[in-house]
N, CA, C and O of each residue as an XYZ file, in Angstrom:
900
protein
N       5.029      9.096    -39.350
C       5.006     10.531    -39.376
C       5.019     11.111    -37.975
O       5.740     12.083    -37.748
N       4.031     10.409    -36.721
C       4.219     11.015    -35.855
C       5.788     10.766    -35.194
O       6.401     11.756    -34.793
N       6.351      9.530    -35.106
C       7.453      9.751    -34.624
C       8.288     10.624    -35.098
O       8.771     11.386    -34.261
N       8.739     10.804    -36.614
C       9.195     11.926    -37.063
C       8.628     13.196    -36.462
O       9.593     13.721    -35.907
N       7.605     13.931    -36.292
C       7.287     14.833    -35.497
C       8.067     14.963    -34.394
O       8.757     15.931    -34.075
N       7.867     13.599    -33.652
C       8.248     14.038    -32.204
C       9.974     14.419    -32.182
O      10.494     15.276    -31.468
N      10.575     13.651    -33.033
C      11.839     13.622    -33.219
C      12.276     15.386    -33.393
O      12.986     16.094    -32.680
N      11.543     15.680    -34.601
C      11.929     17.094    -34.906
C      11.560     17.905    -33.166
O      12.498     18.526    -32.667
N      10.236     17.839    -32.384
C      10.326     18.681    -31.450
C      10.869     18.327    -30.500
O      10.238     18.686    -29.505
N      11.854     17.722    -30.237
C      12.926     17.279    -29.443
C      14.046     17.881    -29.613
O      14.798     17.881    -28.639
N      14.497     18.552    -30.839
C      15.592     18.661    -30.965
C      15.736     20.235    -30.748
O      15.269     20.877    -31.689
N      16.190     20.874    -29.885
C      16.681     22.295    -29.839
C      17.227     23.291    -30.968
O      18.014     22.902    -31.830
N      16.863     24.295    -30.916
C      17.034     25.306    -32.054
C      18.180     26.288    -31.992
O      18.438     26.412    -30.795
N      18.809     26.876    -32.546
C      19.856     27.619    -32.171
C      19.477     29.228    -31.247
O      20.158     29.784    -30.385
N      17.819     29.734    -31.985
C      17.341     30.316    -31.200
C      16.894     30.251    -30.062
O      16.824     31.294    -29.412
N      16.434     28.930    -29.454
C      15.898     28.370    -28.556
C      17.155     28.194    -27.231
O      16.952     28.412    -26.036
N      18.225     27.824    -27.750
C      19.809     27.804    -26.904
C      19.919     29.412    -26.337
O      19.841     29.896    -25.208
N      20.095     29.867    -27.405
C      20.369     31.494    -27.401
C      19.409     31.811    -26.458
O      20.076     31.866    -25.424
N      17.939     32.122    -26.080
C      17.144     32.371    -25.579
C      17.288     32.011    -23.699
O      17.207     32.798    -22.756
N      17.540     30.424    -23.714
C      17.690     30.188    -22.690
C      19.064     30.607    -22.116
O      19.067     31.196    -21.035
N      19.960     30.412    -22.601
C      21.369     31.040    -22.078
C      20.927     32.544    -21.756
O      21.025     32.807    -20.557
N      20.515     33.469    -22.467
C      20.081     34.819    -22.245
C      19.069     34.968    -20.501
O      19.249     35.733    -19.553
N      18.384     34.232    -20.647
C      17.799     33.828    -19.421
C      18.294     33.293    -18.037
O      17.689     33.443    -16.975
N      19.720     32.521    -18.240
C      20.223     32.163    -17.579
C      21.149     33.515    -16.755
O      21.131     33.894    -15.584
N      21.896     33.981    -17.922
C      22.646     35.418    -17.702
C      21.752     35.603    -17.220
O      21.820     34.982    -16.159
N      20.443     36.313    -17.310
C      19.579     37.755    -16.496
C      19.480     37.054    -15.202
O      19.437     37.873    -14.284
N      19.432     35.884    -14.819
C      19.386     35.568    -13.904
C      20.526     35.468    -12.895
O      20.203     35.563    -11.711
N      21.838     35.286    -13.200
C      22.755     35.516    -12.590
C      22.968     36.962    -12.157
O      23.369     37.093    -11.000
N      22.720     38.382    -13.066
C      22.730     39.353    -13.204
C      21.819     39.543    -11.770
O      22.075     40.675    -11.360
N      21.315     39.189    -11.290
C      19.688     39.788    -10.082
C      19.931     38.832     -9.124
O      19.062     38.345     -8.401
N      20.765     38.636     -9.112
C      20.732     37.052     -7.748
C      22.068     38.035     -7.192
O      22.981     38.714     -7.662
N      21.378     37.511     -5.552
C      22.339     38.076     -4.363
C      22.690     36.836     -3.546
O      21.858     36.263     -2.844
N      24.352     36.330     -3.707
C      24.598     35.024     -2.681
C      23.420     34.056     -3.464
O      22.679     33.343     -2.787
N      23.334     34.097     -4.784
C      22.760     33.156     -5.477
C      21.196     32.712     -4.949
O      20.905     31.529     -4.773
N      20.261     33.793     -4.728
C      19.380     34.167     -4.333
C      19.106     35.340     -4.967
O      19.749     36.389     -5.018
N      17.498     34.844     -5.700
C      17.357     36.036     -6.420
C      16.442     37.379     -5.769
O      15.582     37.485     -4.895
N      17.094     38.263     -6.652
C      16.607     39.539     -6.358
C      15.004     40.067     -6.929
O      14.237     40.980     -6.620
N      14.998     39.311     -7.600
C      13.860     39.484     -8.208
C      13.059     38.647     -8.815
O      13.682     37.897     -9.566
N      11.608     38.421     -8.786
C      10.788     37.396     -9.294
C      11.141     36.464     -8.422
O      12.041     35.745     -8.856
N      10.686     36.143     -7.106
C      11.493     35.476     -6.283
C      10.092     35.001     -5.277
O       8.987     35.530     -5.157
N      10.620     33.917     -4.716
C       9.121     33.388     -3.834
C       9.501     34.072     -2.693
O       8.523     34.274     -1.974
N      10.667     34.564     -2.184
C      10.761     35.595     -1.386
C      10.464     36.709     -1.114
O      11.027     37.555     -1.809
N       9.608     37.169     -0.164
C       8.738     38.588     -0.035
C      10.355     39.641      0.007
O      11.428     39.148      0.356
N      10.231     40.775     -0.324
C      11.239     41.431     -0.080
C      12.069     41.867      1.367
O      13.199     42.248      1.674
N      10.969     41.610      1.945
C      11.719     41.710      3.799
C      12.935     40.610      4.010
O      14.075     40.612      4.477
N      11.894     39.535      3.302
C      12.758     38.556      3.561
C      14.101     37.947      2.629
O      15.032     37.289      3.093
N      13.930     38.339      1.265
C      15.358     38.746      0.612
C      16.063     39.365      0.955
O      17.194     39.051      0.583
N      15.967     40.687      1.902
C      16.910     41.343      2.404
C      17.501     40.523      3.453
O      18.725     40.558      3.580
N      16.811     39.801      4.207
C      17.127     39.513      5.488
C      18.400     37.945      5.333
O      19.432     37.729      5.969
N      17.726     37.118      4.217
C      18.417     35.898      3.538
C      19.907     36.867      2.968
O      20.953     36.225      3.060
N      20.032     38.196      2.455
C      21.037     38.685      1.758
C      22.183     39.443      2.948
O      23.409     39.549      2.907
N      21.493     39.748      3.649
C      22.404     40.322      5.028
C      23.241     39.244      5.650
O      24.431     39.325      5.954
N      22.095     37.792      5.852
C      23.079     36.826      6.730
C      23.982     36.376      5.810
O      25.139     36.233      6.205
N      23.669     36.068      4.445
C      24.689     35.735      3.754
C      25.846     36.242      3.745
O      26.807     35.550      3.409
N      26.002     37.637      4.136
C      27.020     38.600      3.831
C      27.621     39.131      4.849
O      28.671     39.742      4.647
N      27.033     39.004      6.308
C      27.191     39.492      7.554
C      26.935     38.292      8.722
O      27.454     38.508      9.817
N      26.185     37.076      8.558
C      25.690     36.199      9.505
C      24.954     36.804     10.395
O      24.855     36.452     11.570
N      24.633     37.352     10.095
C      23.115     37.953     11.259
C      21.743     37.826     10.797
O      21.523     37.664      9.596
N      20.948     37.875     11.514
C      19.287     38.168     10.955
C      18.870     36.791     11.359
O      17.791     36.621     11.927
N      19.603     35.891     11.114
C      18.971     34.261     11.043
C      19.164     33.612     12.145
O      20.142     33.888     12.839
N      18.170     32.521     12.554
C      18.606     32.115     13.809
C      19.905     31.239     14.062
O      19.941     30.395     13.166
N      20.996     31.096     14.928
C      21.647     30.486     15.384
C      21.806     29.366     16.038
O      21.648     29.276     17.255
N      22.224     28.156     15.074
C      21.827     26.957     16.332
C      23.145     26.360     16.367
O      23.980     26.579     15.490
N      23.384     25.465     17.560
C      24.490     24.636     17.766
C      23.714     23.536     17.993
O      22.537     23.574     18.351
N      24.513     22.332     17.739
C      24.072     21.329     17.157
C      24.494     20.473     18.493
O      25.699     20.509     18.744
N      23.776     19.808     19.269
C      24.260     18.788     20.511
C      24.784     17.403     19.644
O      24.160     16.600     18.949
N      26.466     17.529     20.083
C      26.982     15.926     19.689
C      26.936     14.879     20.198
O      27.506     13.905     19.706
N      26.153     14.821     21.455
C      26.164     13.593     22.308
C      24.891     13.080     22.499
O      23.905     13.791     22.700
N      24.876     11.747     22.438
C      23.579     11.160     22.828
C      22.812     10.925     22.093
O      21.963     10.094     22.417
N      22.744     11.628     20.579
C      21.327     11.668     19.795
C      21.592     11.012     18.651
O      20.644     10.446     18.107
N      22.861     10.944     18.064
C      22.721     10.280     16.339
C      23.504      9.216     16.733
O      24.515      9.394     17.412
N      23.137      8.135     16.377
C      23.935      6.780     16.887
C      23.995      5.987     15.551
O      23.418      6.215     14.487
N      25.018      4.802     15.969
C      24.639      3.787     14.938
C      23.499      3.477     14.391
O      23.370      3.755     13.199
N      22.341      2.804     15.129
C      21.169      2.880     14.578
C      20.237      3.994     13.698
O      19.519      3.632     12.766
N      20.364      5.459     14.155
C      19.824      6.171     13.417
C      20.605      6.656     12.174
O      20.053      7.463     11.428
N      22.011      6.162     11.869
C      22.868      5.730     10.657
C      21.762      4.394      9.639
O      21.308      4.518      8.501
N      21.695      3.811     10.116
C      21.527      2.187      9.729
C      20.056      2.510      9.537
O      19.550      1.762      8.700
N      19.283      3.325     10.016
C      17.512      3.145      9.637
C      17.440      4.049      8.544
O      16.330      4.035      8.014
N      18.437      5.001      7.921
C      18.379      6.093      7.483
C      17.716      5.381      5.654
O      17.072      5.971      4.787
N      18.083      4.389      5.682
C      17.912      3.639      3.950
C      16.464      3.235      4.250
O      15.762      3.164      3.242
N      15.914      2.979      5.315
C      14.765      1.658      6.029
C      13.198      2.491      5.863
O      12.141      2.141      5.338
N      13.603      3.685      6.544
C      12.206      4.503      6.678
C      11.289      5.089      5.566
O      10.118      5.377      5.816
N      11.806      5.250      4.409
C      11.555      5.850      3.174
C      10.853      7.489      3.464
O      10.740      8.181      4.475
N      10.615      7.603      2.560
C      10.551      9.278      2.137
C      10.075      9.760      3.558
O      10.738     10.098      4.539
N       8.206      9.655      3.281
C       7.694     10.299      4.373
C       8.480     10.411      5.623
O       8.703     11.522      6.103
N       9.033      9.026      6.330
C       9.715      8.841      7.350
C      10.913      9.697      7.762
O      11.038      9.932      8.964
N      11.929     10.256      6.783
C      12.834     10.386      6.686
C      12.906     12.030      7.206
O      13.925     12.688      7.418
N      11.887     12.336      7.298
C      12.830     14.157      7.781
C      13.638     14.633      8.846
O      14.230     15.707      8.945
N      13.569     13.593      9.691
C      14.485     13.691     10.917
C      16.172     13.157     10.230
O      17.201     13.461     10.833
N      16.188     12.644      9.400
C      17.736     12.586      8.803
C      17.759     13.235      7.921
O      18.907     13.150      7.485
N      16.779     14.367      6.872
C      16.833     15.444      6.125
C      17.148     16.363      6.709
O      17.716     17.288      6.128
N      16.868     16.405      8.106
C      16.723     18.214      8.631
C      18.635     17.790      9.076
O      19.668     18.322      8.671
N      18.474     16.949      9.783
C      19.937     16.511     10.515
C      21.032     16.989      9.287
O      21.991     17.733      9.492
N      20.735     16.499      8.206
C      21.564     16.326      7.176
C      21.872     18.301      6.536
O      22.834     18.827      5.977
N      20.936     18.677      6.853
C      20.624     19.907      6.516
C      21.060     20.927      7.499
O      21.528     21.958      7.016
N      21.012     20.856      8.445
C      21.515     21.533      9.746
C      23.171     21.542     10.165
O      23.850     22.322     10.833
N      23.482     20.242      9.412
C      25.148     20.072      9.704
C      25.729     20.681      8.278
O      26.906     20.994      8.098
N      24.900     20.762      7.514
C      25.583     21.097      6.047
C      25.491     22.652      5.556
O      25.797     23.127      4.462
N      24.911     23.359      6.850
C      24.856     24.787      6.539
C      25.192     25.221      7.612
O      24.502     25.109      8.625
N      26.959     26.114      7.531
C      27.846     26.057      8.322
C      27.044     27.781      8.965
O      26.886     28.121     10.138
N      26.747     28.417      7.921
C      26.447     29.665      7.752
C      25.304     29.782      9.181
O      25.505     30.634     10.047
N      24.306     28.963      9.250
C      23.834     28.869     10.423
C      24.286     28.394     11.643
O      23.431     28.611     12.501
N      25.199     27.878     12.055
C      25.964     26.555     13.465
C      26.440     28.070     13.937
O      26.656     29.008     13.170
N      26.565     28.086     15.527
C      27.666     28.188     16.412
C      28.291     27.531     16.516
O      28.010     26.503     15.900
N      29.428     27.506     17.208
C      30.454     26.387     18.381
C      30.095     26.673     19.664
O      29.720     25.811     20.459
N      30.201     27.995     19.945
C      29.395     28.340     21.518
C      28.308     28.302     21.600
O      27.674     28.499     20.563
N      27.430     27.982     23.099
C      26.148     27.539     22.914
C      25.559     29.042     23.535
O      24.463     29.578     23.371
N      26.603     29.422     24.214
C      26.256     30.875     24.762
C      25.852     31.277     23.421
O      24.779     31.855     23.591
N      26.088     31.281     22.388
C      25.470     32.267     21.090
C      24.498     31.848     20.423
O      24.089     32.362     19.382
N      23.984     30.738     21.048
C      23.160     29.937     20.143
C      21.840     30.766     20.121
O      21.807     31.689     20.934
N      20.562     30.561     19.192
C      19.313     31.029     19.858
C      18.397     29.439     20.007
O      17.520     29.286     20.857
N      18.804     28.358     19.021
C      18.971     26.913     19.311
C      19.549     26.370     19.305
O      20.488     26.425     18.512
N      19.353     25.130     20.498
C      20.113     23.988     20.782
C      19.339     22.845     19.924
O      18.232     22.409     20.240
N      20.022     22.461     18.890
C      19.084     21.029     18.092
C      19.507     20.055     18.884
O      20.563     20.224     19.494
N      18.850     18.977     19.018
C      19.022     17.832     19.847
C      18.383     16.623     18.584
O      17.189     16.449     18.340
N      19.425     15.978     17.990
C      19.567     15.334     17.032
C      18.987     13.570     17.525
O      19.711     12.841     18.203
N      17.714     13.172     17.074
C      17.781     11.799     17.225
C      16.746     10.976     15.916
O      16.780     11.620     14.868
N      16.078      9.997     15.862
C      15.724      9.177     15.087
C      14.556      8.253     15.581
O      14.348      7.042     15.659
N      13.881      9.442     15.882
C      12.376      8.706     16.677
C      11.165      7.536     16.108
O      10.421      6.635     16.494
N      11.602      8.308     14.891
C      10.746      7.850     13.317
C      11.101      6.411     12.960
O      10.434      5.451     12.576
N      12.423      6.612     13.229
C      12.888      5.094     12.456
C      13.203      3.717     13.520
O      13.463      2.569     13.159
N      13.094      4.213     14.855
C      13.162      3.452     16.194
C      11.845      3.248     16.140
O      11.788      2.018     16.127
N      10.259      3.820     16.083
C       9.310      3.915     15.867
C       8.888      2.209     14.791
O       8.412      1.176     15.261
N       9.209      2.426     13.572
C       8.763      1.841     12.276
C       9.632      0.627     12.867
O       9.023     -0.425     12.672
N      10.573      0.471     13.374
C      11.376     -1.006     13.771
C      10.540     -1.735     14.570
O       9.958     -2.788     14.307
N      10.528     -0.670     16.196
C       9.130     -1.551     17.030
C       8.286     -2.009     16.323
O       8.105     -3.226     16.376
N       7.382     -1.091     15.306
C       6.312     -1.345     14.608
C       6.333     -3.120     14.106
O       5.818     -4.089     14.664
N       6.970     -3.050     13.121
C       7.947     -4.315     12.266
C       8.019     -5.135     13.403
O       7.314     -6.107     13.135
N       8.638     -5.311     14.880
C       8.865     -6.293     15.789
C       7.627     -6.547     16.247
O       7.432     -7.759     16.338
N       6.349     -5.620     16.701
C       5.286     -6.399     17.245
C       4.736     -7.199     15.932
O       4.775     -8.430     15.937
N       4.272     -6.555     14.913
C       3.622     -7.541     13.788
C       4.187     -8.911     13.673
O       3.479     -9.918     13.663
N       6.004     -8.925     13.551
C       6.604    -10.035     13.445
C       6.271    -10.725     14.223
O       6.397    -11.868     13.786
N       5.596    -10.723     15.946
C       5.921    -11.478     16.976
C       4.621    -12.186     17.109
O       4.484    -13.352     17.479
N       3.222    -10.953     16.601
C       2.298    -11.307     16.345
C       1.569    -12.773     15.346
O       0.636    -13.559     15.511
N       2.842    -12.491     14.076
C       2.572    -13.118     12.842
C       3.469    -14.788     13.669
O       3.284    -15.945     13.294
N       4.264    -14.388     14.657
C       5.135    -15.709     15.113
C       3.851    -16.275     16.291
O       3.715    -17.496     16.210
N       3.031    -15.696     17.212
C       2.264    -16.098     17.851
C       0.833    -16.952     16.937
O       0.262    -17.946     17.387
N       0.547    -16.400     15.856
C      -0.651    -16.511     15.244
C      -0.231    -18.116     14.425
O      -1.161    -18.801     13.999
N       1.075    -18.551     14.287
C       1.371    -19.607     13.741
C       1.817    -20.681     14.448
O       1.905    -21.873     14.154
N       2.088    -20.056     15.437
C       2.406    -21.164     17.108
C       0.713    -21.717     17.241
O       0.473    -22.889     16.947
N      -0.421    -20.791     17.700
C      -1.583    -21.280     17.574
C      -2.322    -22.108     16.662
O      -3.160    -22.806     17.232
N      -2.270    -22.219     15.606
C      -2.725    -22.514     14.619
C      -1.818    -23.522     13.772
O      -1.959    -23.794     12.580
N      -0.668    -24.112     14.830
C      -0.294    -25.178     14.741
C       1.131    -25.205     13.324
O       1.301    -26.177     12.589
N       1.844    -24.100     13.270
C       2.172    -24.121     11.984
C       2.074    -24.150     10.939
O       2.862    -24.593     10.103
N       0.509    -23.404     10.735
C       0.368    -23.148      9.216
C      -0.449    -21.412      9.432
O      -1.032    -21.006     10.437
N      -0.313    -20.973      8.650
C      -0.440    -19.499      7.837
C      -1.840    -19.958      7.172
O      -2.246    -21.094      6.925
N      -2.568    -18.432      6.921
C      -3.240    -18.665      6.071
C      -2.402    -17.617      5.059
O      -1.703    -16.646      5.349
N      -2.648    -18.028      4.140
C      -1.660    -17.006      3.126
C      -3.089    -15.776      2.494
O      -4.274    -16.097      2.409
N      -2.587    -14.592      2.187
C      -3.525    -14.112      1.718
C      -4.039    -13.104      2.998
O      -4.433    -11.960      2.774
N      -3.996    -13.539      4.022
C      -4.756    -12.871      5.007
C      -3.667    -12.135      5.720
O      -2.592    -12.730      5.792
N      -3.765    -10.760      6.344
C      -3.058    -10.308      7.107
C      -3.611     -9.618      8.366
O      -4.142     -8.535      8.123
N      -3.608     -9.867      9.214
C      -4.749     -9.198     10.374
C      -3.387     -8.703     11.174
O      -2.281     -9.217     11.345
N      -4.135     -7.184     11.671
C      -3.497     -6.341     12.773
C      -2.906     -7.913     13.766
O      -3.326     -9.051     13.557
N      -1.936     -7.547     14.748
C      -1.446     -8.164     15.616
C      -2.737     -8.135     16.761
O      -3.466     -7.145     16.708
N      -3.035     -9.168     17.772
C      -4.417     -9.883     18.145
C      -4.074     -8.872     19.292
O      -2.879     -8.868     19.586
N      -5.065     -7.807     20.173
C      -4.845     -7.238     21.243
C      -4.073     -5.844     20.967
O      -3.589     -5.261     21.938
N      -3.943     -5.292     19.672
C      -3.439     -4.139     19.412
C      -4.527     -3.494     19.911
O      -5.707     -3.831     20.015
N      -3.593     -1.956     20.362
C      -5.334     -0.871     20.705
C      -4.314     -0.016     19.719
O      -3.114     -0.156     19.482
N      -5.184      0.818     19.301
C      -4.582      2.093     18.693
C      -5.086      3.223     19.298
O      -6.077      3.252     20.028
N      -4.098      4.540     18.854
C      -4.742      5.700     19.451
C      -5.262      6.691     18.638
O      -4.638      7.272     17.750
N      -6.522      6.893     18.985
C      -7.069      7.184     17.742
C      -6.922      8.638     17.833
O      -7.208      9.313     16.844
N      -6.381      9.371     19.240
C      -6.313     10.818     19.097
C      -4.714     11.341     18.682
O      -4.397     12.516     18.497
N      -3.603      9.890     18.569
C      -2.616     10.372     17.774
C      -2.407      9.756     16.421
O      -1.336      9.427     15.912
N      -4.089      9.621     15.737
C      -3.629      9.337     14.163
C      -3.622      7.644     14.455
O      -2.919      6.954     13.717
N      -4.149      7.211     15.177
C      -4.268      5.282     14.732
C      -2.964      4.854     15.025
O      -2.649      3.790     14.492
N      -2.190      5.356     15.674
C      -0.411      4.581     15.900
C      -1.052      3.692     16.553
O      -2.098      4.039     17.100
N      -0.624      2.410     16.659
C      -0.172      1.632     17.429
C       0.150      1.832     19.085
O       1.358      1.772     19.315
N      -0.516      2.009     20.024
C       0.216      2.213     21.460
C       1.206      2.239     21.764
O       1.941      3.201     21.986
N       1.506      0.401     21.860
C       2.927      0.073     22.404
C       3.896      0.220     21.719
O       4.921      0.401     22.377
N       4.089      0.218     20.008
C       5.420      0.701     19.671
C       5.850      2.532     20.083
O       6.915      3.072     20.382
N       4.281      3.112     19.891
C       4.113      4.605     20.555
C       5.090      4.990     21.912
O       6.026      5.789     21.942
N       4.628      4.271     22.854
C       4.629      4.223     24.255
C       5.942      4.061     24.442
O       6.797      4.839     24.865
N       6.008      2.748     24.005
C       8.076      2.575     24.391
C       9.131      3.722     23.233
O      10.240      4.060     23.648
N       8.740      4.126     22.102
C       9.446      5.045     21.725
C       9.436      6.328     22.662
O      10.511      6.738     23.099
N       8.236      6.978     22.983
C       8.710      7.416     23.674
C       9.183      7.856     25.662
O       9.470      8.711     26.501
N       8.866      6.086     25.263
C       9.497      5.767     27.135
C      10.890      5.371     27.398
O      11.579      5.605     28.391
N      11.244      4.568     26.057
C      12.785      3.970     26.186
C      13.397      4.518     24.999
O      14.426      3.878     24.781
N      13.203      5.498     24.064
C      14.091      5.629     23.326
C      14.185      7.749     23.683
O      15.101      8.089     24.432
N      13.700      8.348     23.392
C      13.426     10.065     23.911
C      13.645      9.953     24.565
O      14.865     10.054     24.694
N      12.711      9.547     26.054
C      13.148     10.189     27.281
C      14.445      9.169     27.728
O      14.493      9.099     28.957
N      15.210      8.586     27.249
C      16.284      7.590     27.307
C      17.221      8.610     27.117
O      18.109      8.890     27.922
N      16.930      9.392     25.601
C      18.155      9.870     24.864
C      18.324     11.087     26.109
O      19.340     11.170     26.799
N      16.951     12.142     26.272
C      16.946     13.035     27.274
C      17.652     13.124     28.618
O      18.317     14.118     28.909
N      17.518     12.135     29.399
C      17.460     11.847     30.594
C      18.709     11.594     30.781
O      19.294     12.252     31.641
N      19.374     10.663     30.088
C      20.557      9.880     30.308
C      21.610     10.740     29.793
O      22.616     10.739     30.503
N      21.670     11.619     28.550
C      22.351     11.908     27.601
C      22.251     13.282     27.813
O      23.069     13.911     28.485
N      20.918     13.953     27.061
C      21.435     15.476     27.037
C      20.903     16.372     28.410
O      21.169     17.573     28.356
N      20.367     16.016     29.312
C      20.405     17.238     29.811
C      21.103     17.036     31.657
O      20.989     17.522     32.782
N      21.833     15.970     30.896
C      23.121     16.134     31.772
C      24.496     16.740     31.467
O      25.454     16.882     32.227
N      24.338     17.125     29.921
C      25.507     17.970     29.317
C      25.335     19.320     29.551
O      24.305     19.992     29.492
N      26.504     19.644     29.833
C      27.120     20.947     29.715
C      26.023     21.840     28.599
O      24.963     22.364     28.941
N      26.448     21.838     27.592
C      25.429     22.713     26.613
C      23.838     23.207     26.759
O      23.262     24.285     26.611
N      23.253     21.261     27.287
C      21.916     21.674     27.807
C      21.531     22.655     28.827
O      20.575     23.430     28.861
N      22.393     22.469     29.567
C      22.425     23.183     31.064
C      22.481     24.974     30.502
O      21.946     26.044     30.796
N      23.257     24.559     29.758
C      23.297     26.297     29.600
C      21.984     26.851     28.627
O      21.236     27.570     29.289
N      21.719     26.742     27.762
C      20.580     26.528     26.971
C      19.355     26.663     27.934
O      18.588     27.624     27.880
N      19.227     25.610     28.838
C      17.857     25.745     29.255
C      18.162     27.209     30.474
O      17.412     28.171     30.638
N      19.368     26.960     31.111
C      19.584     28.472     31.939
C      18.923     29.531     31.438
O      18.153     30.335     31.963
N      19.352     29.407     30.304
C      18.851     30.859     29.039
C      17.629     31.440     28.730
O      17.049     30.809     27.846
N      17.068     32.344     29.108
C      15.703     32.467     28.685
C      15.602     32.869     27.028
O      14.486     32.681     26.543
N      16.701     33.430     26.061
C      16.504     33.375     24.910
C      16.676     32.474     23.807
O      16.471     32.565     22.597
N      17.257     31.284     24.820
C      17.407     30.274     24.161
C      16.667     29.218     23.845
O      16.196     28.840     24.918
N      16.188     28.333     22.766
C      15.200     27.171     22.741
C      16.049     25.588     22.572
O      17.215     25.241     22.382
N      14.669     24.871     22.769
C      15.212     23.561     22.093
C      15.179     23.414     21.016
O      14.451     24.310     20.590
N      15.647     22.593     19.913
C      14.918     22.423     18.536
C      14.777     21.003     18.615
O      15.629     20.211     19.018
N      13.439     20.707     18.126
C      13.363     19.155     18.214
C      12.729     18.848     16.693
O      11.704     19.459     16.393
N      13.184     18.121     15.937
C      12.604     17.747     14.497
C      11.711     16.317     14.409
O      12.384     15.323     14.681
N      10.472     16.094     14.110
C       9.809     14.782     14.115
C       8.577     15.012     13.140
O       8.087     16.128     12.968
N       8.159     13.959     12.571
C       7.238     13.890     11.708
C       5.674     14.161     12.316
O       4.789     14.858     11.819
N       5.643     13.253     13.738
C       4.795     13.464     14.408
C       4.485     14.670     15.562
O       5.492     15.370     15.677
N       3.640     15.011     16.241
C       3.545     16.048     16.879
C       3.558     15.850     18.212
O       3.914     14.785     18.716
N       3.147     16.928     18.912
C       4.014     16.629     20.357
C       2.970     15.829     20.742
O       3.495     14.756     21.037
N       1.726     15.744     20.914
C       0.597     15.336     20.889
C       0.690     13.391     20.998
O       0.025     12.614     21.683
N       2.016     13.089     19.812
C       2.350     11.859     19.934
C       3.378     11.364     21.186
O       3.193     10.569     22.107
N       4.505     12.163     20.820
C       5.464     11.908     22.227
C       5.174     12.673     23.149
O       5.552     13.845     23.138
N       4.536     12.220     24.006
C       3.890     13.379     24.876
C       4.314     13.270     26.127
O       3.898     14.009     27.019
N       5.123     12.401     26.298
C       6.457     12.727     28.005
C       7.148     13.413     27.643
O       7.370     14.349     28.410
N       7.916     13.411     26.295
C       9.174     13.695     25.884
C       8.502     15.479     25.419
O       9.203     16.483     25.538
N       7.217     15.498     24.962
C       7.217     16.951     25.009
C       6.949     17.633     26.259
O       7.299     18.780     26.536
N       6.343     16.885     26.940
C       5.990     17.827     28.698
C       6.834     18.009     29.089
O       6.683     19.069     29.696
N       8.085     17.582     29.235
C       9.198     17.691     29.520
C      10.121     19.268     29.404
O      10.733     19.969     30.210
N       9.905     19.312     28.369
C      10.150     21.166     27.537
C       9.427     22.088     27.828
O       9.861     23.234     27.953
N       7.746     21.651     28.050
C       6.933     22.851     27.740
C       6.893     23.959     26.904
O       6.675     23.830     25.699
N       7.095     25.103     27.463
C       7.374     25.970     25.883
C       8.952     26.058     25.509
O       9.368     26.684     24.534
N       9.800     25.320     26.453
C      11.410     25.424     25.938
C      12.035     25.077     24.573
O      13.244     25.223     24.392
């Protein structure tokens, strides 16, 4: 009997179709650039303001996107590796190139310069290489055997406990050899950067899971830029 129950409230009603289609219409009916006009998590300042750029490109900020130096093979190839949490630096990337409505081409128009890289997933690799080298030292000692079952931090790790327990040295060299690498070498020897930082209305945009607090050459570097 109960499966019969469930069966019957599974199955849609002709009123129930009707109802939602009706719902669907009112909703097309109040949506601006497919953004609604109403009943909306949008305060009304800001529906207007989402409905203007749609229709005019103004109101919203402007960024151009730096092509050199920052998205490489590797930050292709870690993009499957890092999983969810990890991943917003190839969400925002992915998101920033796919909404044309926001990009310049000139950087003179920009109000940001994004500077595209993969800190997160260069990060979680080091991570993965000291444990591995650790787990290869701990079995050199101990003569070729494992204890199975047991997993201990790598022997001589410090962590930092004022950026959240990372690890130092995968910390440290991300951002000693991979940021200020991409920085130094790459963007702000380009053309675009140069103009950008010239700019006093112009910013950087930098996307990372962690805070500046963690890469903290690579943010002193900017200051409030």
């Amino acid at each position: 009997g109960n499966m019969h129950d469930l069966d019957n409230a599974s199955q849609p009603t002709e009123d129930a179709d009707a109802a939602a289609m009706e719902h669907i219409h009112s909703l097309k009916a109040v949506s601006i650039w497919g953004l609604r006009a109403a009943d909306s998590v949008f305060t009304p300042k800001l529906g207007e303001a989402h409905a203007e750029f749609a229709a005019f490109k103004v109101g919203l900020p402007r960024i151009y996107v730096m092509q050199h130096g920052g998205w490489e093979r590797p930050c292709a190839w870690n993009r499957e590796l890092v999983g969810y949490r990890y991943s917003l630096e190839h969400w925002i990337y992915d998101l920033f190139r796919g909404n044309p409505l926001n990009l310049v081409d000139d950087v003179s128009l920009a109000d940001y310069v994004y500077l595209p890289h993969c800190a997160t997933g260069i990060f979680m690799q080091m991570v993965a290489k000291e444990m591995l080298d650790a787990d290869k030292r701990r079995a050199e000692e101990a003569g070729g055997k494992r204890r199975r079952g047991r997993r201990r931090h790598a022997n001589g790790t410090h962590y930092l406990v004022y950026e959240g327990m990372l690890p130092e040295g995968p910390t440290r060299e991300t951002d000693d050899t991979y940021l200020m690498a991409r920085l130094l070498s790459f963007w702000t020897v380009s053309s675009e950067y140069k103009a950008c930082d010239a700019r006093e209305s112009c910013r950087f945009l930098v996307v990372s899971c962690y805070g500046r607090h963690v890469w903290r050459r690579f943010a002193e570097f900017f200051g409030d830029k």
